[in-house]
PDB file of C-alpha atoms in Angstrom:
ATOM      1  CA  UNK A   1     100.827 110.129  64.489  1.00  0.00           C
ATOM      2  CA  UNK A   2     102.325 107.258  66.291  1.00  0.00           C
ATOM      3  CA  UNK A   3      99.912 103.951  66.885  1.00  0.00           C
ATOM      4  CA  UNK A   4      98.560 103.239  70.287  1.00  0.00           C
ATOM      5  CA  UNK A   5      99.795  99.423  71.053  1.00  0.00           C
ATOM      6  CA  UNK A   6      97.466  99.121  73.700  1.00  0.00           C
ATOM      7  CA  UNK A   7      93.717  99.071  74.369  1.00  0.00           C
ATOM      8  CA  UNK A   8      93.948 100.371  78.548  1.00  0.00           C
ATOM      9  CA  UNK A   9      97.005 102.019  80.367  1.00  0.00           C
ATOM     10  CA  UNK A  10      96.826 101.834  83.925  1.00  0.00           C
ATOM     11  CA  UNK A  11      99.434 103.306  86.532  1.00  0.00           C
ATOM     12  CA  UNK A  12     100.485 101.026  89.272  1.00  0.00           C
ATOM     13  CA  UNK A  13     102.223 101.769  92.539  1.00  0.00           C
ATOM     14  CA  UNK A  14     104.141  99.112  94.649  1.00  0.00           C
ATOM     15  CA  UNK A  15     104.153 100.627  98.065  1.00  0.00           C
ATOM     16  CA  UNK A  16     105.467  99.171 101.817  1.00  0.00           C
ATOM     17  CA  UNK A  17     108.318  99.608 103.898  1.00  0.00           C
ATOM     18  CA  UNK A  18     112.243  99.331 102.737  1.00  0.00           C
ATOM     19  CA  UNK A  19     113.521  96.027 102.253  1.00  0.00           C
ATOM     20  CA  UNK A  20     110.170  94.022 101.555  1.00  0.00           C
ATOM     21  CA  UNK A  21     110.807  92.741  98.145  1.00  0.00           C
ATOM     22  CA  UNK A  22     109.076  95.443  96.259  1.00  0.00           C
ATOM     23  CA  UNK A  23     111.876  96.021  93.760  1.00  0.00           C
ATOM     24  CA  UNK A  24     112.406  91.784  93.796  1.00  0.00           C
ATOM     25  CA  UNK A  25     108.249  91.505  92.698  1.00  0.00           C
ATOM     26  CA  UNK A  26     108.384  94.202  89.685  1.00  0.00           C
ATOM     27  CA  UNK A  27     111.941  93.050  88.693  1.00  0.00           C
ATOM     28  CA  UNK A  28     110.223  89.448  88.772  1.00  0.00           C
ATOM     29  CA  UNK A  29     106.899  90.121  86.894  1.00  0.00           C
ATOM     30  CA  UNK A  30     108.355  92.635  84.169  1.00  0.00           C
ATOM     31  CA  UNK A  31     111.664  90.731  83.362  1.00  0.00           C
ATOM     32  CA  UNK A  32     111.652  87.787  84.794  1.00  0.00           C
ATOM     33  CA  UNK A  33     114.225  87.905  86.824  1.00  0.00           C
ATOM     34  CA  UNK A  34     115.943  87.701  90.508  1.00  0.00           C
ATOM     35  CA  UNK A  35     118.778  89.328  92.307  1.00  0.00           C
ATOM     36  CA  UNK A  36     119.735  87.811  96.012  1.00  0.00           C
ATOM     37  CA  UNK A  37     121.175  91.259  96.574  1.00  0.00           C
ATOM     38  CA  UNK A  38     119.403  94.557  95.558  1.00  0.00           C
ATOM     39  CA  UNK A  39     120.080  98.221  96.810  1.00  0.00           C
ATOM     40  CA  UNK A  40     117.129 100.456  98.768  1.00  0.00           C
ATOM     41  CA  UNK A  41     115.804 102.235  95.762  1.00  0.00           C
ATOM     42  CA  UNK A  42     116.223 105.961  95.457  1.00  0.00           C
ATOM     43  CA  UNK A  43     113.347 107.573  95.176  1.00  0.00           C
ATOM     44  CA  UNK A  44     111.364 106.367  92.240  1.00  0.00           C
ATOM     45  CA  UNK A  45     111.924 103.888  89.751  1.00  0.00           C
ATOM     46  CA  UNK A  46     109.550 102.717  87.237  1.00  0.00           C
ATOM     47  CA  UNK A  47     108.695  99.924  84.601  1.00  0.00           C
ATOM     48  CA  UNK A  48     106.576  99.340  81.604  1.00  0.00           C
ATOM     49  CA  UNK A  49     104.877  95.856  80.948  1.00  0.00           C
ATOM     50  CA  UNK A  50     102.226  95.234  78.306  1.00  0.00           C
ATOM     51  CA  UNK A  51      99.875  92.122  79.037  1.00  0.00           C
ATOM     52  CA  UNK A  52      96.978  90.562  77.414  1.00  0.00           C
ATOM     53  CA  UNK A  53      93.687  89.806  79.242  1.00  0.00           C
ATOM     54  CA  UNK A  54      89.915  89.107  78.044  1.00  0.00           C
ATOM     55  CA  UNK A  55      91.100  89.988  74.627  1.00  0.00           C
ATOM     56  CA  UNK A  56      92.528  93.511  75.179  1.00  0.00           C
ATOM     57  CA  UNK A  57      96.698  94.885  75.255  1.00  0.00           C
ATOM     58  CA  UNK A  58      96.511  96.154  78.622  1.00  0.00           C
ATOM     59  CA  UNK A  59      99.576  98.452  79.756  1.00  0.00           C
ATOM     60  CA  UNK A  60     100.885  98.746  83.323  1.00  0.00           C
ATOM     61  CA  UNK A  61     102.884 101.624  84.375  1.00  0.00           C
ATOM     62  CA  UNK A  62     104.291 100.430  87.281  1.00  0.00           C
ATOM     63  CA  UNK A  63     106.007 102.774  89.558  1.00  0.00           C
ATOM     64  CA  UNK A  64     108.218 100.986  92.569  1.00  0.00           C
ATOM     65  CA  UNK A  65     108.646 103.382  95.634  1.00  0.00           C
ATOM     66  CA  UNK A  66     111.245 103.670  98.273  1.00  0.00           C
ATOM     67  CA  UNK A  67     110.382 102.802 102.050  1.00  0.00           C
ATOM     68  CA  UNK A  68     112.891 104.976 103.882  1.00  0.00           C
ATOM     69  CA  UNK A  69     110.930 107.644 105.541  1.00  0.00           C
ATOM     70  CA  UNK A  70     113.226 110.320 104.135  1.00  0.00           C
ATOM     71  CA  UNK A  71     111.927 109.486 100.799  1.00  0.00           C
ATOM     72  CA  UNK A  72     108.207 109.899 101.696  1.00  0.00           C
ATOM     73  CA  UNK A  73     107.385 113.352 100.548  1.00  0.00           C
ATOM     74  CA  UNK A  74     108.671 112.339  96.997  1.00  0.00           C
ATOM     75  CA  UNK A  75     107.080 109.596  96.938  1.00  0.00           C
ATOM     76  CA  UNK A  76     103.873 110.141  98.031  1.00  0.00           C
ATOM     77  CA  UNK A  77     103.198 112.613  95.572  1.00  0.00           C
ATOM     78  CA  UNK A  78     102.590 109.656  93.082  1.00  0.00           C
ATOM     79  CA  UNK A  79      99.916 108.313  94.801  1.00  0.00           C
ATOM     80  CA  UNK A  80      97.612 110.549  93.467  1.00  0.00           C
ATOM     81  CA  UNK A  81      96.363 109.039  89.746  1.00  0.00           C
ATOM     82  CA  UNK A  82      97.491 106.308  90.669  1.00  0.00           C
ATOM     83  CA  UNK A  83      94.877 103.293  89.429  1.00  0.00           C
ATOM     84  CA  UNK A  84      95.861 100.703  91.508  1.00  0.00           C
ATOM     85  CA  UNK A  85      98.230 100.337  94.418  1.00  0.00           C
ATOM     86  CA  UNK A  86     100.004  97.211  95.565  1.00  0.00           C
ATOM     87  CA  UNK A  87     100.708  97.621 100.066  1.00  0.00           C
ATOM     88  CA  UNK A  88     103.548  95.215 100.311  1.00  0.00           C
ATOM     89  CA  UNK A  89     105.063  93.783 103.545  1.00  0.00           C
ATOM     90  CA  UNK A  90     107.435  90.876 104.559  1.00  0.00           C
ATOM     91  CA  UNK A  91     106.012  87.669 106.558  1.00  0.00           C
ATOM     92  CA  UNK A  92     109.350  87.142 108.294  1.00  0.00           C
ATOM     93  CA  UNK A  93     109.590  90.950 108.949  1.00  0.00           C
ATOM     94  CA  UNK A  94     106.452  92.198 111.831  1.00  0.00           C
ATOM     95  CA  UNK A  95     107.312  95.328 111.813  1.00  0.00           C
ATOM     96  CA  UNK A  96     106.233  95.671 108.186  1.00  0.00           C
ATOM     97  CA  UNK A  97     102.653  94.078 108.890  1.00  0.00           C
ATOM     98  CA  UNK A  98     102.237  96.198 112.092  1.00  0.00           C
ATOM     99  CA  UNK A  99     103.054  99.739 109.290  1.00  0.00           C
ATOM    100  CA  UNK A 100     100.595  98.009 106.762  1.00  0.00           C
ATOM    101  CA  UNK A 101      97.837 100.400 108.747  1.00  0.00           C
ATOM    102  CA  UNK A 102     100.008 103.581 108.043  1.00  0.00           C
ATOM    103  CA  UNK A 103     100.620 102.802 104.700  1.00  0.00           C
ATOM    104  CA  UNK A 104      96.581 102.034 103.969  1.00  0.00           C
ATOM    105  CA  UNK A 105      96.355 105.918 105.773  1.00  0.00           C
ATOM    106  CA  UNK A 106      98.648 106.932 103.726  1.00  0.00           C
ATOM    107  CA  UNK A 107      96.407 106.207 100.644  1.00  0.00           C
ATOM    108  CA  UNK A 108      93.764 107.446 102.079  1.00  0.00           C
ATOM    109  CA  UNK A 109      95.347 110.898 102.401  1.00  0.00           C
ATOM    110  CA  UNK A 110      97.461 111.059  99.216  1.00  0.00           C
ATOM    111  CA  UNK A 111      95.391 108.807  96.664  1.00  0.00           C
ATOM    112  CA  UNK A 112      92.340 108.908  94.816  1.00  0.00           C
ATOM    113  CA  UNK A 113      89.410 107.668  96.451  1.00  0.00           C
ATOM    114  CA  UNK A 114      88.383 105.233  93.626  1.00  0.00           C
ATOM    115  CA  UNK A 115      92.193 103.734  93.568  1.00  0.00           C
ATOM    116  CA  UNK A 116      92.360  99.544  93.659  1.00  0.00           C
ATOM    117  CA  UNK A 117      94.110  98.000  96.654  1.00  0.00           C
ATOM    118  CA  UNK A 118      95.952  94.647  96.783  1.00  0.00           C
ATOM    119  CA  UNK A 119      97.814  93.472 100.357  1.00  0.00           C
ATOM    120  CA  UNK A 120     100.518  91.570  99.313  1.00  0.00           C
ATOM    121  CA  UNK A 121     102.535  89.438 101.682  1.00  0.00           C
ATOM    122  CA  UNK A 122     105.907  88.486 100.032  1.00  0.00           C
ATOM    123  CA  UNK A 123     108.884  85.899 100.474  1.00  0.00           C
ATOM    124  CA  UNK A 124     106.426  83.210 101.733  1.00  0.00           C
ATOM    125  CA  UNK A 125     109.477  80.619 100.315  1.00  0.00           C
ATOM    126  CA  UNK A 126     110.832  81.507 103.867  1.00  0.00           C
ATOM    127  CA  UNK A 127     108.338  79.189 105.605  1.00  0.00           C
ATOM    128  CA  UNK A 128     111.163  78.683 108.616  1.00  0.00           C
ATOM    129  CA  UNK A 129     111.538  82.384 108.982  1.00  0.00           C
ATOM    130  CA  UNK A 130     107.737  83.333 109.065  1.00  0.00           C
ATOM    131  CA  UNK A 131     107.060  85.523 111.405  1.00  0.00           C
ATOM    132  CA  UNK A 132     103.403  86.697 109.806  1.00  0.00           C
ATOM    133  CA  UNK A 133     100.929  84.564 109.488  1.00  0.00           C
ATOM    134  CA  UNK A 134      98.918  83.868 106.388  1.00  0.00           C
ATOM    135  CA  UNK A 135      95.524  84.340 108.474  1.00  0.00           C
ATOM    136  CA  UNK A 136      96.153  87.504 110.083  1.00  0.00           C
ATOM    137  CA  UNK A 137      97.531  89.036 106.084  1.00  0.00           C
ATOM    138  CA  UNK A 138      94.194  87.597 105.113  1.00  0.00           C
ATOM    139  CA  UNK A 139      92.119  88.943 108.574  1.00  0.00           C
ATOM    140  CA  UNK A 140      93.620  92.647 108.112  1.00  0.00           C
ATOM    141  CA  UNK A 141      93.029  92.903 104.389  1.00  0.00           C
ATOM    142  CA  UNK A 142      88.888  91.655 104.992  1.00  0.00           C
ATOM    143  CA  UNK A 143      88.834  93.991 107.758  1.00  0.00           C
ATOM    144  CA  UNK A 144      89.585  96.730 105.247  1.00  0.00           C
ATOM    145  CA  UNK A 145      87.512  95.353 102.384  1.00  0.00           C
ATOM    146  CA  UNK A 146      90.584  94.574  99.941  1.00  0.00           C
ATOM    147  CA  UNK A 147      92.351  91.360  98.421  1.00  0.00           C
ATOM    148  CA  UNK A 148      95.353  89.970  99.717  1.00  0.00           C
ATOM    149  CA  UNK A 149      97.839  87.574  98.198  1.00  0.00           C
ATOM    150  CA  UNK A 150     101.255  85.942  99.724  1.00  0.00           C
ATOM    151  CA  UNK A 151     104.221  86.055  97.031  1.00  0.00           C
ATOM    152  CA  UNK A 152     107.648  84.884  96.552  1.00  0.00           C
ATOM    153  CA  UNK A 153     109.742  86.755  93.850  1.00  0.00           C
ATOM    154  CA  UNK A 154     112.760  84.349  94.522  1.00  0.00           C
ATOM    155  CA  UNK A 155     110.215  81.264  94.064  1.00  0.00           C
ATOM    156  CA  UNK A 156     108.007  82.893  91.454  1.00  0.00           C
ATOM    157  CA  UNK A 157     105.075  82.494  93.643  1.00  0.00           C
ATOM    158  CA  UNK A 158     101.888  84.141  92.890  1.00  0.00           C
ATOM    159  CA  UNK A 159     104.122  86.989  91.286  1.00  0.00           C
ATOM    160  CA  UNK A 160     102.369  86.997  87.801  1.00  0.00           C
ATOM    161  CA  UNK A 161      98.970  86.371  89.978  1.00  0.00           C
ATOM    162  CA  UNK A 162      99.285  89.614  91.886  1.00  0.00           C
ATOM    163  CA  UNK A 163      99.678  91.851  89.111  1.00  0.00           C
ATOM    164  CA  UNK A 164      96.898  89.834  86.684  1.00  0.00           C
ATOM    165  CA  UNK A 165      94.401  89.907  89.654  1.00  0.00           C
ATOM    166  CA  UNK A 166      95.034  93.810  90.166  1.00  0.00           C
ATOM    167  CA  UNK A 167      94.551  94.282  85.771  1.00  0.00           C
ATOM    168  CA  UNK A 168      91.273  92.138  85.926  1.00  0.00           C
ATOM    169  CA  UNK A 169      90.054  94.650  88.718  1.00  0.00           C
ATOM    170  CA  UNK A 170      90.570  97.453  86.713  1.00  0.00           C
ATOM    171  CA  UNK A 171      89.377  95.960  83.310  1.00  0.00           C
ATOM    172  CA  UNK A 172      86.061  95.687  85.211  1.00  0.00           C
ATOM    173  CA  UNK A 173      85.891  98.859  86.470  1.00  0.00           C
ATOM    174  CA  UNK A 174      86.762 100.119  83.319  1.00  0.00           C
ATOM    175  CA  UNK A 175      83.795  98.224  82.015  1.00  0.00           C
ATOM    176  CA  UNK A 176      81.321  99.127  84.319  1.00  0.00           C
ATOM    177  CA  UNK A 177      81.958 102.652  83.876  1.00  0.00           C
ATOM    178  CA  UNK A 178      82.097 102.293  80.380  1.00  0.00           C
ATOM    179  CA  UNK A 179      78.449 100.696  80.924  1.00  0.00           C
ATOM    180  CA  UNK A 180      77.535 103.732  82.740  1.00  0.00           C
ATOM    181  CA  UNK A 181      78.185 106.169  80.091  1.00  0.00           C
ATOM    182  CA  UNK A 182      76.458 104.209  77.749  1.00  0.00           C
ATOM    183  CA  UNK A 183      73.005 104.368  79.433  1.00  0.00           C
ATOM    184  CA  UNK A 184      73.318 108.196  80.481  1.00  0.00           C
ATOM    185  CA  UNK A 185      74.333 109.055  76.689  1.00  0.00           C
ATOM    186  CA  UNK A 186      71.139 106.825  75.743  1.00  0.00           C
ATOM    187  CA  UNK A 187      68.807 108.299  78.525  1.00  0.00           C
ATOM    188  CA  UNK A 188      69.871 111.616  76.915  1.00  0.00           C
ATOM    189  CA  UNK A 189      69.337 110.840  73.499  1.00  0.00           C
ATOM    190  CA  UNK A 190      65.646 109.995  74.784  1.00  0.00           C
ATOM    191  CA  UNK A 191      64.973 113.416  76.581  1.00  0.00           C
ATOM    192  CA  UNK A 192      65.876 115.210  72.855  1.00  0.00           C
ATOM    193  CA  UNK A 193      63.603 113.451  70.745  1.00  0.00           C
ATOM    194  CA  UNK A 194      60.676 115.650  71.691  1.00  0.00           C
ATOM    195  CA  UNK A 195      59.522 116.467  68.134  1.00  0.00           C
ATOM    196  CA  UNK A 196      58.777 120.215  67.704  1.00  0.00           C
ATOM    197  CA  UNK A 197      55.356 121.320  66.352  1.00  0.00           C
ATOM    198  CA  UNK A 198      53.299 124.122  65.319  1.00  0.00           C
TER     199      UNK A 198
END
């Protein structure tokens, strides 16, 4: 039987319209590197990266989804399990905060209703091009009760932080829940102990 490296496995999506740096962020944060120039993805492409926090090998599935509308049916179909989903969107690019509110009902419809949420507002290196500011990323993502983060994968900014921050949600989940079952197996360990008697 082959050995489990790995103490959690969670699935990841990176979601957001085409052309925000979604690709550019996973490509960053699983192999450290950056291409200038990268294609619209096709579909669905995926990657694997194994990280350590609080002690534990957590895995991250990370699945990286296209934006084109045409593409939407496939890829909305791995919302669903999903653990944690990652709404990107471009600061120099408006149109892709303004869709940040269809993509959010988007996982509402498709995903589970437990699933993590990070807004993620990438290639802040273009300070001269921004378009988005930094206070209405952070207004939008309080007014919907998740975190939000700005990123650069050319500048390595925040990149690791994004993914780490979305892992050390779900290791506390994980552990809460975990807490849970504890006390109900306990609490129902206490209603059998009734000793039977003549």
């Amino acid at each position: 039987m082959a050995r489990k490296y790995y103490d959690q496995l969670y699935k990841l999506l990176l979601i957001g319209d085409s052309a925000v740096g979604k690709t550019s962020l996973l490509l960053r944060f699983s192999d450290d590197l950056f291409t200038p120039v990268l294609g619209a993805t096709i579909g669905i492409d995926f990657k694997i990266k194994t990280i350590e926090m609080g002690g534990q090998k957590v895995k991250l599935q990370i699945w990286d989804t296209a934006g084109q509308e045409r593409f939407e049916t496939i890829t909305t179909s791995y919302y669903r399990g999903s653990d944690g989903i990652l709404l990107v969107y471009d600061i120099t690019n408006p149109t892709s905060f303004q869709n940040v509110e269809k993509w959010l009902r988007y996982i509402q419809q498709y995903a589970d209703d437990q699933v993590e949420k990070v807004l993620v507002g990438n290639k802040c290196d273009l300070v001269d091009m921004r378009n988005v500011s930094k206070e209405r990323g952070q207004e939008i993502a309080q007014h919907f009760g998740i975190r939000f983060i700005e990123t650069s994968a050319k500048a390595n900014l925040n990149v690791d932080k994004a993914f780490f921050d979305m892992a050390e949600i779900l290791l506390k989940r994980s552990a809460q829940r975990k807490a849970a079952e504890t006390v109900k197996i306990k609490k129902g360990r206490r209603k059998n102990t009734k000793s039977k008697c003549c």
